[in-house]
Amino acid sequence: MPTPKKPLPNKPLPKKTSPKKSPSGSTKSSSRKPLVYGAVIVAAAALLGFASYKATSPGDSSANTSTAPAAEVSADPQAGVYPELTKLARRDAGDKLAVGRADAPVVLIEYADFKCGYCGKFARDTEPELIKEYVEDGTLRIEWRNFPIFGEESENAARASWAAGQQDRFWEFHAAAYAEGAKEKGFGKDRIKALAQEAGVKDLARFMKDLDGPDARAAVAKDQEQGYGIGATSTPSFLINGRPIAGAQPKETFTRAIEAAAEQAKAKTAGKAGSDASEGAGNSGDSAK
């Protein structure tokens, strides 16, 4: 695991002590300050980045992710949800780094780094099942945010994923970069090109030009600033309709959050429909008079 370079803001790390990470998330300390999307951002930031967890190696086969600190998803679908954060969903039908209907009732935003072992675990073990169960039936949309926090190779992979997306091969590149053992081979330029070939990127010359171009750098910087803006300092971090979830939690955590969000969206839609119907009936009554 790469060594963090900077301490958390206003919380300098003790000397000779490494920052702790959760059993399901990789952490890099940062001096960047969260943006204020609302007063509740403090609570969201605490969950996504500033909490300390028990250190466990991503490659430790004895790690039991079921004991990881899961997001609290209560019977009340609105509990733990921050409405300000729902506005971060782009819902852009042309987004190359997203999968699912733009108007899906639930949006999962993922902030991740291709050098993060826990992100790879989520990508291999959990995400495909969420896509099969919720994206394919129109319930869920997944929006990717590049959040490179482990140095130059992280930045290379992030820009490369964006460049692959310009040729409609983002998710194929995503799968290749998160394949078992892929990150151990690094993300230097030659390796990045090989991954693009594996992902089926057709115009490699354009790909190599795009990944070092200003548009790729701007797109990655925009995602990165949004991640820091909500207080995320670890990967992977997620928002599900405004509910923060930190780390590659067990699938059940995501299932509960998605279903709670879908229930809340359904109730909101039903309430709006009822309100519109009542207003329409009232208008009809006025006309009859």
PDB file of C-alpha atoms in Angstrom:
ATOM      1  CA  MET A   1       0.000   0.000   0.000  1.00  0.00           C
ATOM      2  CA  PRO A   2       1.517   3.386  -0.934  1.00  0.00           C
ATOM      3  CA  THR A   3       2.510   5.569   1.998  1.00  0.00           C
ATOM      4  CA  PRO A   4       0.311   8.660   2.557  1.00  0.00           C
ATOM      5  CA  LYS A   5       2.166  11.872   1.901  1.00  0.00           C
ATOM      6  CA  LYS A   6       0.165  14.443   3.827  1.00  0.00           C
ATOM      7  CA  PRO A   7      -1.566  14.526   7.234  1.00  0.00           C
ATOM      8  CA  LEU A   8      -5.267  15.167   7.631  1.00  0.00           C
ATOM      9  CA  PRO A   9      -6.198  18.856   7.990  1.00  0.00           C
ATOM     10  CA  ASN A  10      -5.636  20.087  11.519  1.00  0.00           C
ATOM     11  CA  LYS A  11      -4.986  16.516  12.639  1.00  0.00           C
ATOM     12  CA  PRO A  12      -1.249  15.838  12.279  1.00  0.00           C
ATOM     13  CA  LEU A  13      -0.358  12.172  12.517  1.00  0.00           C
ATOM     14  CA  PRO A  14       1.825  11.046  15.449  1.00  0.00           C
ATOM     15  CA  LYS A  15       5.437  10.506  14.474  1.00  0.00           C
ATOM     16  CA  LYS A  16       6.336   7.008  13.240  1.00  0.00           C
ATOM     17  CA  THR A  17       2.675   6.102  13.049  1.00  0.00           C
ATOM     18  CA  SER A  18       0.898   5.255   9.808  1.00  0.00           C
ATOM     19  CA  PRO A  19      -2.700   6.311   9.310  1.00  0.00           C
ATOM     20  CA  LYS A  20      -5.152   3.471   9.824  1.00  0.00           C
ATOM     21  CA  LYS A  21      -7.524   2.205   7.196  1.00  0.00           C
ATOM     22  CA  SER A  22     -10.697   0.183   7.293  1.00  0.00           C
ATOM     23  CA  PRO A  23     -10.733  -3.526   6.449  1.00  0.00           C
ATOM     24  CA  SER A  24     -12.506  -2.457   3.271  1.00  0.00           C
ATOM     25  CA  GLY A  25     -10.915   0.827   2.219  1.00  0.00           C
ATOM     26  CA  SER A  26      -7.534   2.311   1.277  1.00  0.00           C
ATOM     27  CA  THR A  27      -6.662   5.670   2.769  1.00  0.00           C
ATOM     28  CA  LYS A  28      -4.471   8.614   1.909  1.00  0.00           C
ATOM     29  CA  SER A  29      -4.398  11.598   4.215  1.00  0.00           C
ATOM     30  CA  SER A  30      -5.017  14.955   2.575  1.00  0.00           C
ATOM     31  CA  SER A  31      -4.705  18.606   3.454  1.00  0.00           C
ATOM     32  CA  ARG A  32      -7.628  19.505   1.187  1.00  0.00           C
ATOM     33  CA  LYS A  33     -10.689  20.843   2.949  1.00  0.00           C
ATOM     34  CA  PRO A  34     -14.218  19.602   2.283  1.00  0.00           C
ATOM     35  CA  LEU A  35     -16.466  21.948   0.366  1.00  0.00           C
ATOM     36  CA  VAL A  36     -19.642  23.001   2.127  1.00  0.00           C
ATOM     37  CA  TYR A  37     -22.638  21.472   0.360  1.00  0.00           C
ATOM     38  CA  GLY A  38     -24.608  22.076   3.559  1.00  0.00           C
ATOM     39  CA  ALA A  39     -24.140  21.837   7.316  1.00  0.00           C
ATOM     40  CA  VAL A  40     -24.592  18.071   7.214  1.00  0.00           C
ATOM     41  CA  ILE A  41     -21.424  17.671   5.151  1.00  0.00           C
ATOM     42  CA  VAL A  42     -19.507  17.442   8.420  1.00  0.00           C
ATOM     43  CA  ALA A  43     -21.249  14.192   9.284  1.00  0.00           C
ATOM     44  CA  ALA A  44     -20.791  12.830   5.779  1.00  0.00           C
ATOM     45  CA  ALA A  45     -17.097  13.720   5.806  1.00  0.00           C
ATOM     46  CA  ALA A  46     -16.653  11.938   9.117  1.00  0.00           C
ATOM     47  CA  LEU A  47     -18.015   8.755   7.613  1.00  0.00           C
ATOM     48  CA  LEU A  48     -16.166   8.971   4.304  1.00  0.00           C
ATOM     49  CA  GLY A  49     -12.739  10.038   5.360  1.00  0.00           C
ATOM     50  CA  PHE A  50     -11.912  11.231   8.819  1.00  0.00           C
ATOM     51  CA  ALA A  51     -12.765   8.103  10.802  1.00  0.00           C
ATOM     52  CA  SER A  52      -9.991   5.723  11.827  1.00  0.00           C
ATOM     53  CA  TYR A  53     -10.472   2.008  11.307  1.00  0.00           C
ATOM     54  CA  LYS A  54      -8.598  -1.209  12.084  1.00  0.00           C
ATOM     55  CA  ALA A  55      -5.693  -1.645   9.668  1.00  0.00           C
ATOM     56  CA  THR A  56      -5.827  -4.721   7.433  1.00  0.00           C
ATOM     57  CA  SER A  57      -3.835  -5.482   4.292  1.00  0.00           C
ATOM     58  CA  PRO A  58      -5.851  -5.573   1.036  1.00  0.00           C
ATOM     59  CA  GLY A  59      -4.082  -8.818   0.190  1.00  0.00           C
ATOM     60  CA  ASP A  60      -4.768 -10.453   3.546  1.00  0.00           C
ATOM     61  CA  SER A  61      -6.920 -13.484   2.774  1.00  0.00           C
ATOM     62  CA  SER A  62      -7.845 -13.763   6.440  1.00  0.00           C
ATOM     63  CA  ALA A  63      -9.603 -10.388   6.376  1.00  0.00           C
ATOM     64  CA  ASN A  64     -13.315 -10.823   7.010  1.00  0.00           C
ATOM     65  CA  THR A  65     -15.090  -7.990   5.257  1.00  0.00           C
ATOM     66  CA  SER A  66     -18.346  -8.917   6.936  1.00  0.00           C
ATOM     67  CA  THR A  67     -16.954  -7.354  10.105  1.00  0.00           C
ATOM     68  CA  ALA A  68     -16.155  -4.080   8.362  1.00  0.00           C
ATOM     69  CA  PRO A  69     -17.928  -0.947   9.639  1.00  0.00           C
ATOM     70  CA  ALA A  70     -21.032  -0.976   7.449  1.00  0.00           C
ATOM     71  CA  ALA A  71     -23.197   2.000   6.663  1.00  0.00           C
ATOM     72  CA  GLU A  72     -26.250   2.148   8.853  1.00  0.00           C
ATOM     73  CA  VAL A  73     -29.317   1.462   6.726  1.00  0.00           C
ATOM     74  CA  SER A  74     -32.355   1.513   8.976  1.00  0.00           C
ATOM     75  CA  ALA A  75     -36.002   0.738   8.317  1.00  0.00           C
ATOM     76  CA  ASP A  76     -36.429   4.444   7.634  1.00  0.00           C
ATOM     77  CA  PRO A  77     -35.179   4.910   4.046  1.00  0.00           C
ATOM     78  CA  GLN A  78     -34.422   8.580   4.751  1.00  0.00           C
ATOM     79  CA  ALA A  79     -32.147   7.895   7.719  1.00  0.00           C
ATOM     80  CA  GLY A  80     -28.491   8.648   6.979  1.00  0.00           C
ATOM     81  CA  VAL A  81     -29.305  10.420   3.711  1.00  0.00           C
ATOM     82  CA  TYR A  82     -27.975  13.911   2.982  1.00  0.00           C
ATOM     83  CA  PRO A  83     -30.176  15.622   0.355  1.00  0.00           C
ATOM     84  CA  GLU A  84     -27.399  18.066  -0.549  1.00  0.00           C
ATOM     85  CA  LEU A  85     -25.282  15.175  -1.796  1.00  0.00           C
ATOM     86  CA  THR A  86     -27.943  13.827  -4.147  1.00  0.00           C
ATOM     87  CA  LYS A  87     -27.266  16.877  -6.332  1.00  0.00           C
ATOM     88  CA  LEU A  88     -23.836  15.465  -7.213  1.00  0.00           C
ATOM     89  CA  ALA A  89     -25.401  12.867  -9.515  1.00  0.00           C
ATOM     90  CA  ARG A  90     -24.844  14.154 -13.050  1.00  0.00           C
ATOM     91  CA  ARG A  91     -27.496  12.029 -14.785  1.00  0.00           C
ATOM     92  CA  ASP A  92     -25.904  12.856 -18.131  1.00  0.00           C
ATOM     93  CA  ALA A  93     -27.116  10.392 -20.782  1.00  0.00           C
ATOM     94  CA  GLY A  94     -23.868  10.982 -22.674  1.00  0.00           C
ATOM     95  CA  ASP A  95     -21.590  10.215 -19.710  1.00  0.00           C
ATOM     96  CA  LYS A  96     -19.002   7.700 -20.946  1.00  0.00           C
ATOM     97  CA  LEU A  97     -18.080   6.749 -17.376  1.00  0.00           C
ATOM     98  CA  ALA A  98     -21.556   5.707 -16.270  1.00  0.00           C
ATOM     99  CA  VAL A  99     -23.852   2.736 -16.738  1.00  0.00           C
ATOM    100  CA  GLY A 100     -27.630   2.614 -16.382  1.00  0.00           C
ATOM    101  CA  ARG A 101     -30.549   4.829 -17.278  1.00  0.00           C
ATOM    102  CA  ALA A 102     -30.033   8.556 -16.743  1.00  0.00           C
ATOM    103  CA  ASP A 103     -33.476   8.701 -15.114  1.00  0.00           C
ATOM    104  CA  ALA A 104     -32.985   5.670 -12.839  1.00  0.00           C
ATOM    105  CA  PRO A 105     -34.505   6.270  -9.391  1.00  0.00           C
ATOM    106  CA  VAL A 106     -31.223   5.404  -7.644  1.00  0.00           C
ATOM    107  CA  VAL A 107     -27.731   6.697  -8.483  1.00  0.00           C
ATOM    108  CA  LEU A 108     -24.605   5.167  -6.966  1.00  0.00           C
ATOM    109  CA  ILE A 109     -21.560   7.438  -7.305  1.00  0.00           C
ATOM    110  CA  GLU A 110     -18.245   5.668  -6.821  1.00  0.00           C
ATOM    111  CA  TYR A 111     -14.999   7.515  -6.010  1.00  0.00           C
ATOM    112  CA  ALA A 112     -12.135   5.111  -6.680  1.00  0.00           C
ATOM    113  CA  ASP A 113      -8.473   4.655  -7.590  1.00  0.00           C
ATOM    114  CA  PHE A 114      -7.195   1.932  -9.921  1.00  0.00           C
ATOM    115  CA  LYS A 115      -4.269   1.240  -7.569  1.00  0.00           C
ATOM    116  CA  CYS A 116      -6.647   0.580  -4.668  1.00  0.00           C
ATOM    117  CA  GLY A 117      -6.924  -3.114  -3.791  1.00  0.00           C
ATOM    118  CA  TYR A 118     -10.289  -2.669  -2.099  1.00  0.00           C
ATOM    119  CA  CYS A 119     -11.662  -0.886  -5.159  1.00  0.00           C
ATOM    120  CA  GLY A 120     -10.607  -3.895  -7.198  1.00  0.00           C
ATOM    121  CA  LYS A 121     -12.378  -6.220  -4.792  1.00  0.00           C
ATOM    122  CA  PHE A 122     -15.588  -4.215  -5.156  1.00  0.00           C
ATOM    123  CA  ALA A 123     -15.195  -4.124  -8.956  1.00  0.00           C
ATOM    124  CA  ARG A 124     -14.710  -7.890  -9.200  1.00  0.00           C
ATOM    125  CA  ASP A 125     -16.986  -9.227  -6.481  1.00  0.00           C
ATOM    126  CA  THR A 126     -19.838  -6.792  -5.882  1.00  0.00           C
ATOM    127  CA  GLU A 127     -20.336  -4.368  -8.765  1.00  0.00           C
ATOM    128  CA  PRO A 128     -21.163  -7.016 -11.409  1.00  0.00           C
ATOM    129  CA  GLU A 129     -23.911  -8.388  -9.171  1.00  0.00           C
ATOM    130  CA  LEU A 130     -25.343  -4.911  -8.551  1.00  0.00           C
ATOM    131  CA  ILE A 131     -25.377  -4.292 -12.303  1.00  0.00           C
ATOM    132  CA  LYS A 132     -27.153  -7.577 -12.964  1.00  0.00           C
ATOM    133  CA  GLU A 133     -29.724  -7.123 -10.201  1.00  0.00           C
ATOM    134  CA  TYR A 134     -30.405  -3.385 -10.270  1.00  0.00           C
ATOM    135  CA  VAL A 135     -28.927  -1.674 -13.328  1.00  0.00           C
ATOM    136  CA  GLU A 136     -30.422  -4.083 -15.839  1.00  0.00           C
ATOM    137  CA  ASP A 137     -33.953  -3.642 -14.456  1.00  0.00           C
ATOM    138  CA  GLY A 138     -33.654   0.160 -14.546  1.00  0.00           C
ATOM    139  CA  THR A 139     -33.495   0.732 -10.777  1.00  0.00           C
ATOM    140  CA  LEU A 140     -29.853   1.759 -10.513  1.00  0.00           C
ATOM    141  CA  ARG A 141     -27.382   3.965 -12.348  1.00  0.00           C
ATOM    142  CA  ILE A 142     -23.669   3.825 -11.490  1.00  0.00           C
ATOM    143  CA  GLU A 143     -21.544   6.916 -12.070  1.00  0.00           C
ATOM    144  CA  TRP A 144     -17.769   6.619 -11.825  1.00  0.00           C
ATOM    145  CA  ARG A 145     -15.564   9.362 -10.430  1.00  0.00           C
ATOM    146  CA  ASN A 146     -11.804   9.108 -10.874  1.00  0.00           C
ATOM    147  CA  PHE A 147     -10.266   9.717  -7.457  1.00  0.00           C
ATOM    148  CA  PRO A 148      -6.521   9.044  -7.855  1.00  0.00           C
ATOM    149  CA  ILE A 149      -4.818   9.401  -4.489  1.00  0.00           C
ATOM    150  CA  PHE A 150      -1.702   7.244  -4.794  1.00  0.00           C
ATOM    151  CA  GLY A 151       0.560   9.240  -7.043  1.00  0.00           C
ATOM    152  CA  GLU A 152       1.635   9.359 -10.675  1.00  0.00           C
ATOM    153  CA  GLU A 153       0.540   5.868 -11.694  1.00  0.00           C
ATOM    154  CA  SER A 154      -2.894   6.456 -10.186  1.00  0.00           C
ATOM    155  CA  GLU A 155      -3.143   9.611 -12.272  1.00  0.00           C
ATOM    156  CA  ASN A 156      -2.014   7.709 -15.378  1.00  0.00           C
ATOM    157  CA  ALA A 157      -4.686   5.048 -14.913  1.00  0.00           C
ATOM    158  CA  ALA A 158      -7.382   7.637 -14.194  1.00  0.00           C
ATOM    159  CA  ARG A 159      -6.643   9.619 -17.357  1.00  0.00           C
ATOM    160  CA  ALA A 160      -6.347   6.389 -19.344  1.00  0.00           C
ATOM    161  CA  SER A 161      -9.785   5.261 -18.204  1.00  0.00           C
ATOM    162  CA  TRP A 162     -11.213   8.585 -19.369  1.00  0.00           C
ATOM    163  CA  ALA A 163      -9.392   8.265 -22.705  1.00  0.00           C
ATOM    164  CA  ALA A 164     -10.748   4.738 -23.153  1.00  0.00           C
ATOM    165  CA  GLY A 165     -14.202   6.133 -22.441  1.00  0.00           C
ATOM    166  CA  GLN A 166     -13.891   8.519 -25.356  1.00  0.00           C
ATOM    167  CA  GLN A 167     -13.886   5.418 -27.551  1.00  0.00           C
ATOM    168  CA  ASP A 168     -16.705   3.792 -25.566  1.00  0.00           C
ATOM    169  CA  ARG A 169     -14.381   1.320 -23.834  1.00  0.00           C
ATOM    170  CA  PHE A 170     -14.329   2.704 -20.295  1.00  0.00           C
ATOM    171  CA  TRP A 171     -15.961  -0.293 -18.628  1.00  0.00           C
ATOM    172  CA  GLU A 172     -13.762  -2.706 -20.573  1.00  0.00           C
ATOM    173  CA  PHE A 173     -10.683  -0.773 -19.439  1.00  0.00           C
ATOM    174  CA  HIS A 174     -12.123  -0.723 -15.893  1.00  0.00           C
ATOM    175  CA  ALA A 175     -12.405  -4.527 -15.954  1.00  0.00           C
ATOM    176  CA  ALA A 176      -8.883  -4.987 -17.319  1.00  0.00           C
ATOM    177  CA  ALA A 177      -7.308  -2.578 -14.809  1.00  0.00           C
ATOM    178  CA  TYR A 178      -9.128  -4.223 -11.884  1.00  0.00           C
ATOM    179  CA  ALA A 179      -8.458  -7.816 -12.946  1.00  0.00           C
ATOM    180  CA  GLU A 180      -6.788  -9.966 -10.309  1.00  0.00           C
ATOM    181  CA  GLY A 181      -3.092  -9.094 -10.180  1.00  0.00           C
ATOM    182  CA  ALA A 182      -3.358  -6.158 -12.617  1.00  0.00           C
ATOM    183  CA  LYS A 183      -2.384  -3.378 -10.232  1.00  0.00           C
ATOM    184  CA  GLU A 184       0.728  -5.276  -9.148  1.00  0.00           C
ATOM    185  CA  LYS A 185       2.067  -4.823 -12.701  1.00  0.00           C
ATOM    186  CA  GLY A 186       1.789  -1.054 -12.320  1.00  0.00           C
ATOM    187  CA  PHE A 187       0.275   1.606 -14.523  1.00  0.00           C
ATOM    188  CA  GLY A 188       3.225   2.985 -16.447  1.00  0.00           C
ATOM    189  CA  LYS A 189       2.663   4.167 -20.022  1.00  0.00           C
ATOM    190  CA  ASP A 190       3.531   0.834 -21.660  1.00  0.00           C
ATOM    191  CA  ARG A 191       1.279  -1.046 -19.277  1.00  0.00           C
ATOM    192  CA  ILE A 192      -1.531   1.464 -19.822  1.00  0.00           C
ATOM    193  CA  LYS A 193      -1.284   0.924 -23.577  1.00  0.00           C
ATOM    194  CA  ALA A 194      -1.414  -2.848 -23.102  1.00  0.00           C
ATOM    195  CA  LEU A 195      -4.540  -2.516 -20.963  1.00  0.00           C
ATOM    196  CA  ALA A 196      -6.157  -0.350 -23.639  1.00  0.00           C
ATOM    197  CA  GLN A 197      -5.446  -3.059 -26.214  1.00  0.00           C
ATOM    198  CA  GLU A 198      -6.922  -5.652 -23.867  1.00  0.00           C
ATOM    199  CA  ALA A 199      -9.978  -3.447 -23.443  1.00  0.00           C
ATOM    200  CA  GLY A 200     -10.508  -3.282 -27.203  1.00  0.00           C
ATOM    201  CA  VAL A 201      -9.616   0.379 -27.717  1.00  0.00           C
ATOM    202  CA  LYS A 202      -9.323   0.638 -31.506  1.00  0.00           C
ATOM    203  CA  ASP A 203      -7.386   3.856 -32.070  1.00  0.00           C
ATOM    204  CA  LEU A 204      -4.379   3.504 -29.780  1.00  0.00           C
ATOM    205  CA  ALA A 205      -2.634   6.574 -31.167  1.00  0.00           C
ATOM    206  CA  ARG A 206      -5.658   8.704 -30.293  1.00  0.00           C
ATOM    207  CA  PHE A 207      -5.879   6.977 -26.900  1.00  0.00           C
ATOM    208  CA  MET A 208      -2.264   7.804 -26.015  1.00  0.00           C
ATOM    209  CA  LYS A 209      -2.754  11.403 -27.149  1.00  0.00           C
ATOM    210  CA  ASP A 210      -6.034  11.786 -25.258  1.00  0.00           C
ATOM    211  CA  LEU A 211      -4.741  10.452 -21.950  1.00  0.00           C
ATOM    212  CA  ASP A 212      -2.067  13.159 -21.790  1.00  0.00           C
ATOM    213  CA  GLY A 213      -4.288  15.897 -23.152  1.00  0.00           C
ATOM    214  CA  PRO A 214      -5.837  18.832 -21.283  1.00  0.00           C
ATOM    215  CA  ASP A 215      -9.374  17.410 -21.471  1.00  0.00           C
ATOM    216  CA  ALA A 216      -8.379  14.223 -19.657  1.00  0.00           C
ATOM    217  CA  ARG A 217      -6.514  16.165 -16.991  1.00  0.00           C
ATOM    218  CA  ALA A 218      -9.451  18.536 -16.501  1.00  0.00           C
ATOM    219  CA  ALA A 219     -11.968  15.686 -16.253  1.00  0.00           C
ATOM    220  CA  VAL A 220      -9.912  13.813 -13.665  1.00  0.00           C
ATOM    221  CA  ALA A 221      -9.259  16.989 -11.675  1.00  0.00           C
ATOM    222  CA  LYS A 222     -12.998  17.741 -11.629  1.00  0.00           C
ATOM    223  CA  ASP A 223     -13.811  14.284 -10.248  1.00  0.00           C
ATOM    224  CA  GLN A 224     -10.959  14.463  -7.767  1.00  0.00           C
ATOM    225  CA  GLU A 225     -12.007  17.852  -6.428  1.00  0.00           C
ATOM    226  CA  GLN A 226     -15.568  16.609  -6.007  1.00  0.00           C
ATOM    227  CA  GLY A 227     -14.298  13.671  -3.965  1.00  0.00           C
ATOM    228  CA  TYR A 228     -12.209  15.880  -1.721  1.00  0.00           C
ATOM    229  CA  GLY A 229     -15.128  18.277  -1.619  1.00  0.00           C
ATOM    230  CA  ILE A 230     -17.378  15.769   0.162  1.00  0.00           C
ATOM    231  CA  GLY A 231     -14.625  14.891   2.606  1.00  0.00           C
ATOM    232  CA  ALA A 232     -13.502  11.608   1.058  1.00  0.00           C
ATOM    233  CA  THR A 233      -9.906  10.692   1.856  1.00  0.00           C
ATOM    234  CA  SER A 234     -10.165   6.952   1.292  1.00  0.00           C
ATOM    235  CA  THR A 235     -11.088   4.638  -1.538  1.00  0.00           C
ATOM    236  CA  PRO A 236     -13.503   3.359  -2.440  1.00  0.00           C
ATOM    237  CA  SER A 237     -16.101   5.868  -1.226  1.00  0.00           C
ATOM    238  CA  PHE A 238     -19.695   5.876  -2.389  1.00  0.00           C
ATOM    239  CA  LEU A 239     -22.854   7.942  -2.405  1.00  0.00           C
ATOM    240  CA  ILE A 240     -26.188   6.213  -2.974  1.00  0.00           C
ATOM    241  CA  ASN A 241     -28.846   8.879  -3.463  1.00  0.00           C
ATOM    242  CA  GLY A 242     -27.036  11.007  -0.900  1.00  0.00           C
ATOM    243  CA  ARG A 243     -26.184   8.201   1.536  1.00  0.00           C
ATOM    244  CA  PRO A 244     -22.400   7.945   2.152  1.00  0.00           C
ATOM    245  CA  ILE A 245     -20.846   4.484   2.309  1.00  0.00           C
ATOM    246  CA  ALA A 246     -17.140   4.070   3.020  1.00  0.00           C
ATOM    247  CA  GLY A 247     -15.154   1.078   1.825  1.00  0.00           C
ATOM    248  CA  ALA A 248     -15.820  -2.104  -0.145  1.00  0.00           C
ATOM    249  CA  GLN A 249     -18.580  -3.201   2.176  1.00  0.00           C
ATOM    250  CA  PRO A 250     -20.366  -6.548   1.875  1.00  0.00           C
ATOM    251  CA  LYS A 251     -22.892  -6.718  -0.938  1.00  0.00           C
ATOM    252  CA  GLU A 252     -25.751  -6.703   1.583  1.00  0.00           C
ATOM    253  CA  THR A 253     -24.839  -3.162   2.652  1.00  0.00           C
ATOM    254  CA  PHE A 254     -25.235  -1.902  -0.903  1.00  0.00           C
ATOM    255  CA  THR A 255     -28.401  -3.936  -1.436  1.00  0.00           C
ATOM    256  CA  ARG A 256     -30.047  -2.427   1.632  1.00  0.00           C
ATOM    257  CA  ALA A 257     -29.006   1.091   0.662  1.00  0.00           C
ATOM    258  CA  ILE A 258     -30.182   0.712  -2.950  1.00  0.00           C
ATOM    259  CA  GLU A 259     -33.530  -0.762  -1.964  1.00  0.00           C
ATOM    260  CA  ALA A 260     -34.067   1.893   0.705  1.00  0.00           C
ATOM    261  CA  ALA A 261     -33.273   4.607  -1.846  1.00  0.00           C
ATOM    262  CA  ALA A 262     -35.609   3.027  -4.399  1.00  0.00           C
ATOM    263  CA  GLU A 263     -38.377   2.887  -1.792  1.00  0.00           C
ATOM    264  CA  GLN A 264     -37.867   6.542  -0.914  1.00  0.00           C
ATOM    265  CA  ALA A 265     -37.871   7.551  -4.601  1.00  0.00           C
ATOM    266  CA  LYS A 266     -41.070   5.560  -5.181  1.00  0.00           C
ATOM    267  CA  ALA A 267     -42.769   7.203  -2.210  1.00  0.00           C
ATOM    268  CA  LYS A 268     -41.704  10.634  -3.411  1.00  0.00           C
ATOM    269  CA  THR A 269     -43.046   9.946  -6.906  1.00  0.00           C
ATOM    270  CA  ALA A 270     -46.350   8.647  -5.495  1.00  0.00           C
ATOM    271  CA  GLY A 271     -46.657  11.686  -3.243  1.00  0.00           C
ATOM    272  CA  LYS A 272     -46.062  14.061  -6.139  1.00  0.00           C
ATOM    273  CA  ALA A 273     -48.596  12.220  -8.287  1.00  0.00           C
ATOM    274  CA  GLY A 274     -51.161  12.444  -5.490  1.00  0.00           C
ATOM    275  CA  SER A 275     -50.470  16.129  -5.006  1.00  0.00           C
ATOM    276  CA  ASP A 276     -50.836  16.808  -8.735  1.00  0.00           C
ATOM    277  CA  ALA A 277     -54.076  14.852  -8.841  1.00  0.00           C
ATOM    278  CA  SER A 278     -55.489  16.793  -5.891  1.00  0.00           C
ATOM    279  CA  GLU A 279     -54.475  20.084  -7.453  1.00  0.00           C
ATOM    280  CA  GLY A 280     -56.082  19.056 -10.731  1.00  0.00           C
ATOM    281  CA  ALA A 281     -59.303  18.089  -8.987  1.00  0.00           C
ATOM    282  CA  GLY A 282     -59.332  21.425  -7.187  1.00  0.00           C
ATOM    283  CA  ASN A 283     -58.890  23.311 -10.426  1.00  0.00           C
ATOM    284  CA  SER A 284     -61.723  21.347 -12.015  1.00  0.00           C
ATOM    285  CA  GLY A 285     -63.950  22.202  -9.126  1.00  0.00           C
ATOM    286  CA  ASP A 286     -63.155  25.894  -9.478  1.00  0.00           C
ATOM    287  CA  SER A 287     -63.983  25.748 -13.176  1.00  0.00           C
ATOM    288  CA  ALA A 288     -67.317  24.080 -12.475  1.00  0.00           C
ATOM    289  CA  LYS A 289     -68.289  26.923 -10.247  1.00  0.00           C
TER     290      LYS A 289
END
